[in-house]
Amino acid sequence: MALIAAVAVLALALGVTLATGHRGQRLAANVGSGIDNRFGAAGFRLKTIEVQGASPMATADIVKAAGVYQNEPLLGLNLATLRRNVEQVGWVKEARVARLLPDTLVVSVVEHRQLAVWQHAGRQFVIDDHGQVIKEADPARFAKLPLVVGEGAASHAPEILPVIAQRPRLIGQMDALVRVDDRRWDIRMRDGSLIQLPADGVDGALMQLERLDQRSRILELGFDRIDLRNPDVVSVRPRAVQALQSQSLTSPAGARL
């Protein structure tokens, strides 16, 4: 009976709005509140929020952004506003919101892909595949993501990281990508060595590095610095210990070091 009465009130509200136009908006709003209550009495109250497509870390932020509460009249929810609120969450690329009668709100999202951790001005942030900060993400929980460092590194990371990712031997030994003067990159390796990349022609420079590594296995042997900024010359600076060993092996017999 409660459901039948609620439907009757809904029909009355539509009739009032059509008959009176804008003058009936206030009356329609009051009637709408009554409709919510009638449908609530019929059992259409929020009991469950079902979040689809979200990671466990993002789900709590999505539910918080939705701003709904237990036993709220389900038919009184403004789905367009809910969707906009959810899409303000940094994790979320796009969202859809729907009612599932009698008591469930379904929030379906597509998340931004987490690309890297950006370190700048003494702080760290998780960035997505467009270089935007995911403000809710805790960088400490994303230790497996690549680290990019410096001013401009976040916005340019989507350009360089796919190129690096094509080279498993390199990325497996990489510690961080460091943005230099917001115009080019240095690759800092885990052993402290440095690979200097040019401002333009990064892919070609990395192909030079690959050829060098195929000939000499330099990524395994170690080095102090490899300068790839000049496309015509690859400059390799060996480690100090390696240089000393090389000098010892080539010194004349009896020479004192």
Short mmCIF file of C-alpha atoms in Angstrom, two decimals:
data_model
loop_
_atom_site.label_atom_id
_atom_site.label_comp_id
_atom_site.label_asym_id
_atom_site.label_seq_id
_atom_site.Cartn_x
_atom_site.Cartn_y
_atom_site.Cartn_z
CA MET A 1 0.00 0.00 0.00
CA ALA A 2 2.86 2.37 0.81
CA LEU A 3 4.31 1.82 -2.67
CA ILE A 4 0.94 2.48 -4.36
CA ALA A 5 0.55 5.69 -2.39
CA ALA A 6 4.06 6.82 -3.34
CA VAL A 7 3.38 6.28 -7.02
CA ALA A 8 0.16 8.28 -6.72
CA VAL A 9 2.03 11.18 -5.11
CA LEU A 10 4.64 11.06 -7.89
CA ALA A 11 1.92 11.34 -10.54
CA LEU A 12 0.39 14.30 -8.66
CA ALA A 13 3.78 16.05 -8.53
CA LEU A 14 4.26 15.70 -12.28
CA GLY A 15 0.78 17.04 -12.89
CA VAL A 16 1.38 20.09 -10.70
CA THR A 17 4.67 20.87 -12.41
CA LEU A 18 3.19 20.63 -15.90
CA ALA A 19 0.15 22.72 -14.98
CA THR A 20 1.87 25.58 -13.18
CA GLY A 21 5.29 25.74 -14.86
CA HIS A 22 7.99 27.59 -12.89
CA ARG A 23 5.44 28.83 -10.32
CA GLY A 24 5.00 25.23 -9.25
CA GLN A 25 8.68 24.53 -8.63
CA ARG A 26 8.51 25.22 -4.90
CA LEU A 27 5.36 23.14 -4.54
CA ALA A 28 6.94 20.38 -6.62
CA ALA A 29 10.04 20.44 -4.39
CA ASN A 30 7.87 20.02 -1.32
CA VAL A 31 5.94 17.24 -2.96
CA GLY A 32 9.25 15.67 -4.03
CA SER A 33 10.34 15.54 -0.43
CA GLY A 34 7.11 13.77 0.34
CA ILE A 35 7.78 11.31 -2.46
CA ASP A 36 11.18 10.53 -1.00
CA ASN A 37 9.62 9.84 2.35
CA ARG A 38 6.84 7.70 0.86
CA PHE A 39 9.33 5.62 -1.15
CA GLY A 40 11.55 5.44 1.91
CA ALA A 41 8.64 4.08 3.87
CA ALA A 42 8.15 1.52 1.10
CA GLY A 43 11.70 0.28 1.68
CA PHE A 44 13.65 2.29 -0.93
CA ARG A 45 16.36 3.47 1.46
CA LEU A 46 20.09 3.19 0.98
CA LYS A 47 21.60 0.12 2.61
CA THR A 48 24.57 -0.71 0.37
CA ILE A 49 27.08 1.16 -1.79
CA GLU A 50 28.64 -1.11 -4.40
CA VAL A 51 31.87 0.28 -5.91
CA GLN A 52 32.96 -1.39 -9.13
CA GLY A 53 36.29 -1.07 -10.97
CA ALA A 54 38.16 0.56 -8.09
CA SER A 55 41.24 -0.69 -6.30
CA PRO A 56 40.98 -1.29 -2.53
CA MET A 57 43.03 1.87 -1.87
CA ALA A 58 40.66 4.01 -3.94
CA THR A 59 37.35 2.60 -2.69
CA ALA A 60 37.31 4.40 0.66
CA ASP A 61 38.01 7.77 -1.01
CA ILE A 62 35.24 7.16 -3.56
CA VAL A 63 32.67 6.31 -0.89
CA LYS A 64 33.70 9.39 1.10
CA ALA A 65 33.37 11.64 -1.95
CA ALA A 66 29.89 10.29 -2.72
CA GLY A 67 28.75 11.77 0.59
CA VAL A 68 25.71 9.52 1.05
CA TYR A 69 24.59 8.00 4.31
CA GLN A 70 22.82 4.91 5.57
CA ASN A 71 19.01 4.87 5.22
CA GLU A 72 18.97 7.95 2.97
CA PRO A 73 15.95 7.85 0.58
CA LEU A 74 17.40 6.20 -2.51
CA LEU A 75 15.15 7.96 -5.02
CA GLY A 76 16.05 11.34 -3.58
CA LEU A 77 19.73 11.05 -4.58
CA ASN A 78 20.94 13.35 -7.34
CA LEU A 79 22.95 10.95 -9.51
CA ALA A 80 24.53 13.66 -11.66
CA THR A 81 25.90 15.42 -8.57
CA LEU A 82 27.13 12.14 -7.14
CA ARG A 83 28.97 11.35 -10.38
CA ARG A 84 30.65 14.78 -10.42
CA ASN A 85 31.72 14.37 -6.80
CA VAL A 86 33.22 10.95 -7.46
CA GLU A 87 35.10 12.22 -10.52
CA GLN A 88 36.79 14.81 -8.30
CA VAL A 89 38.67 11.96 -6.62
CA GLY A 90 42.23 11.78 -7.93
CA TRP A 91 42.06 8.04 -8.51
CA VAL A 92 39.06 8.33 -10.82
CA LYS A 93 39.22 8.90 -14.57
CA GLU A 94 35.47 8.55 -15.14
CA ALA A 95 32.45 7.33 -13.19
CA ARG A 96 28.88 6.13 -13.60
CA VAL A 97 26.31 6.08 -10.82
CA ALA A 98 23.06 4.10 -10.79
CA ARG A 99 20.33 3.02 -8.37
CA LEU A 100 19.72 -0.67 -7.93
CA LEU A 101 16.33 -0.93 -6.25
CA PRO A 102 15.35 -1.43 -3.57
CA ASP A 103 18.38 -0.38 -1.50
CA THR A 104 21.70 -0.24 -3.41
CA LEU A 105 23.73 2.53 -5.01
CA VAL A 106 26.17 1.30 -7.68
CA VAL A 107 29.25 3.42 -8.42
CA SER A 108 31.24 2.15 -11.40
CA VAL A 109 34.61 3.81 -12.06
CA VAL A 110 37.57 3.68 -14.39
CA GLU A 111 40.77 4.49 -12.52
CA HIS A 112 43.72 6.48 -13.77
CA ARG A 113 46.76 4.24 -14.25
CA GLN A 114 49.44 4.96 -11.69
CA LEU A 115 52.58 5.78 -13.69
CA ALA A 116 55.34 6.91 -11.33
CA VAL A 117 56.31 8.51 -8.06
CA TRP A 118 57.35 12.13 -8.55
CA GLN A 119 59.88 13.67 -6.15
CA HIS A 120 60.06 17.45 -6.07
CA ALA A 121 60.93 20.10 -3.48
CA GLY A 122 61.45 17.50 -0.77
CA ARG A 123 58.06 15.83 -1.28
CA GLN A 124 56.79 12.80 -3.17
CA PHE A 125 53.55 12.30 -5.09
CA VAL A 126 52.00 9.52 -7.13
CA ILE A 127 51.24 10.65 -10.70
CA ASP A 128 48.95 9.09 -13.31
CA ASP A 129 49.62 8.34 -16.97
CA HIS A 130 48.89 11.97 -17.86
CA GLY A 131 51.38 13.34 -15.35
CA GLN A 132 48.65 14.51 -12.95
CA VAL A 133 49.03 14.07 -9.20
CA ILE A 134 46.74 11.52 -7.54
CA LYS A 135 46.35 13.52 -4.37
CA GLU A 136 44.88 10.71 -2.27
CA ALA A 137 47.63 8.18 -3.09
CA ASP A 138 50.35 7.47 -0.51
CA PRO A 139 53.73 7.25 -2.33
CA ALA A 140 55.05 4.89 0.34
CA ARG A 141 52.63 2.24 -0.94
CA PHE A 142 53.94 2.48 -4.51
CA ALA A 143 57.58 1.51 -4.09
CA LYS A 144 57.52 -0.55 -7.30
CA LEU A 145 56.67 2.45 -9.48
CA PRO A 146 59.53 4.27 -11.26
CA LEU A 147 60.86 7.39 -9.54
CA VAL A 148 61.05 10.67 -11.48
CA VAL A 149 62.78 13.65 -9.91
CA GLY A 150 62.79 17.39 -10.43
CA GLU A 151 60.79 20.29 -11.78
CA GLY A 152 58.86 19.32 -14.90
CA ALA A 153 59.44 15.61 -14.34
CA ALA A 154 55.77 14.85 -13.72
CA SER A 155 54.45 16.41 -16.92
CA HIS A 156 57.18 14.83 -19.08
CA ALA A 157 57.22 11.39 -17.44
CA PRO A 158 54.46 10.03 -19.76
CA GLU A 159 56.79 10.72 -22.72
CA ILE A 160 59.98 9.10 -21.42
CA LEU A 161 58.79 6.14 -19.34
CA PRO A 162 57.22 4.14 -22.22
CA VAL A 163 60.53 4.49 -24.09
CA ILE A 164 62.51 3.26 -21.08
CA ALA A 165 60.03 0.43 -20.44
CA GLN A 166 60.88 -1.08 -23.83
CA ARG A 167 64.38 -1.81 -22.51
CA PRO A 168 64.13 -4.34 -19.65
CA ARG A 169 67.89 -4.49 -18.98
CA LEU A 170 68.01 -0.74 -18.49
CA ILE A 171 64.87 -0.27 -16.42
CA GLY A 172 65.83 -3.25 -14.25
CA GLN A 173 68.92 -1.35 -13.06
CA MET A 174 67.43 2.15 -13.04
CA ASP A 175 67.04 3.96 -9.74
CA ALA A 176 65.47 7.21 -10.97
CA LEU A 177 64.91 9.52 -13.92
CA VAL A 178 66.16 13.01 -13.08
CA ARG A 179 64.85 15.99 -15.03
CA VAL A 180 67.68 18.45 -15.80
CA ASP A 181 66.76 22.12 -16.30
CA ASP A 182 63.31 20.92 -17.43
CA ARG A 183 64.75 20.16 -20.87
CA ARG A 184 66.37 16.71 -20.75
CA TRP A 185 66.85 13.61 -18.55
CA ASP A 186 69.60 11.85 -16.64
CA ILE A 187 69.13 8.18 -15.79
CA ARG A 188 70.48 7.46 -12.31
CA MET A 189 71.37 3.81 -11.88
CA ARG A 190 71.14 1.80 -8.67
CA ASP A 191 74.93 1.58 -8.37
CA GLY A 192 75.24 5.38 -8.51
CA SER A 193 76.31 5.65 -12.14
CA LEU A 194 74.73 8.15 -14.54
CA ILE A 195 73.49 8.07 -18.12
CA GLN A 196 73.06 11.52 -19.67
CA LEU A 197 70.36 11.71 -22.34
CA PRO A 198 69.97 14.43 -24.98
CA ALA A 199 67.13 16.96 -25.03
CA ASP A 200 65.98 15.52 -28.37
CA GLY A 201 66.35 12.12 -29.99
CA VAL A 202 66.09 10.08 -26.80
CA ASP A 203 65.08 6.89 -28.58
CA GLY A 204 68.10 7.09 -30.89
CA ALA A 205 70.42 7.71 -27.95
CA LEU A 206 69.07 4.67 -26.13
CA MET A 207 69.59 2.59 -29.26
CA GLN A 208 73.25 3.66 -29.16
CA LEU A 209 73.38 2.53 -25.54
CA GLU A 210 71.87 -0.83 -26.46
CA ARG A 211 74.49 -1.40 -29.17
CA LEU A 212 77.25 -0.49 -26.72
CA ASP A 213 75.82 -2.88 -24.14
CA GLN A 214 75.57 -5.70 -26.69
CA ARG A 215 79.26 -5.28 -27.55
CA SER A 216 80.69 -4.76 -24.07
CA ARG A 217 77.95 -5.68 -21.53
CA ILE A 218 78.63 -2.30 -19.97
CA LEU A 219 75.43 -2.30 -17.92
CA GLU A 220 76.78 -5.35 -16.10
CA LEU A 221 80.42 -4.26 -15.86
CA GLY A 222 79.58 -0.83 -14.46
CA PHE A 223 80.74 2.70 -15.27
CA ASP A 224 80.82 6.17 -13.75
CA ARG A 225 79.04 8.04 -16.54
CA ILE A 226 77.84 7.55 -20.10
CA ASP A 227 77.24 10.74 -22.05
CA LEU A 228 74.74 10.29 -24.91
CA ARG A 229 74.07 13.98 -25.48
CA ASN A 230 76.11 14.11 -28.69
CA PRO A 231 74.51 11.85 -31.34
CA ASP A 232 77.90 11.40 -33.07
CA VAL A 233 79.98 10.46 -30.03
CA VAL A 234 79.25 8.20 -27.08
CA SER A 235 81.48 9.13 -24.17
CA VAL A 236 82.04 6.58 -21.40
CA ARG A 237 83.79 7.42 -18.15
CA PRO A 238 84.88 4.27 -16.27
CA ARG A 239 84.76 3.99 -12.53
CA ALA A 240 87.81 5.22 -10.62
CA VAL A 241 88.73 1.67 -9.55
CA GLN A 242 88.39 0.44 -13.13
CA ALA A 243 90.55 3.28 -14.40
CA LEU A 244 93.22 2.47 -11.81
CA GLN A 245 93.16 -1.21 -12.77
CA SER A 246 93.42 -0.29 -16.45
CA GLN A 247 96.40 1.96 -15.75
CA SER A 248 98.10 -0.82 -13.73
CA LEU A 249 97.68 -3.32 -16.56
CA THR A 250 99.09 -0.94 -19.20
CA SER A 251 101.95 0.56 -17.19
CA PRO A 252 105.54 -0.28 -18.27
CA ALA A 253 107.29 -3.03 -16.33
CA GLY A 254 108.85 -1.70 -13.16
CA ALA A 255 106.86 1.55 -13.22
CA ARG A 256 105.69 2.71 -9.80
CA LEU A 257 102.10 3.91 -9.38
#
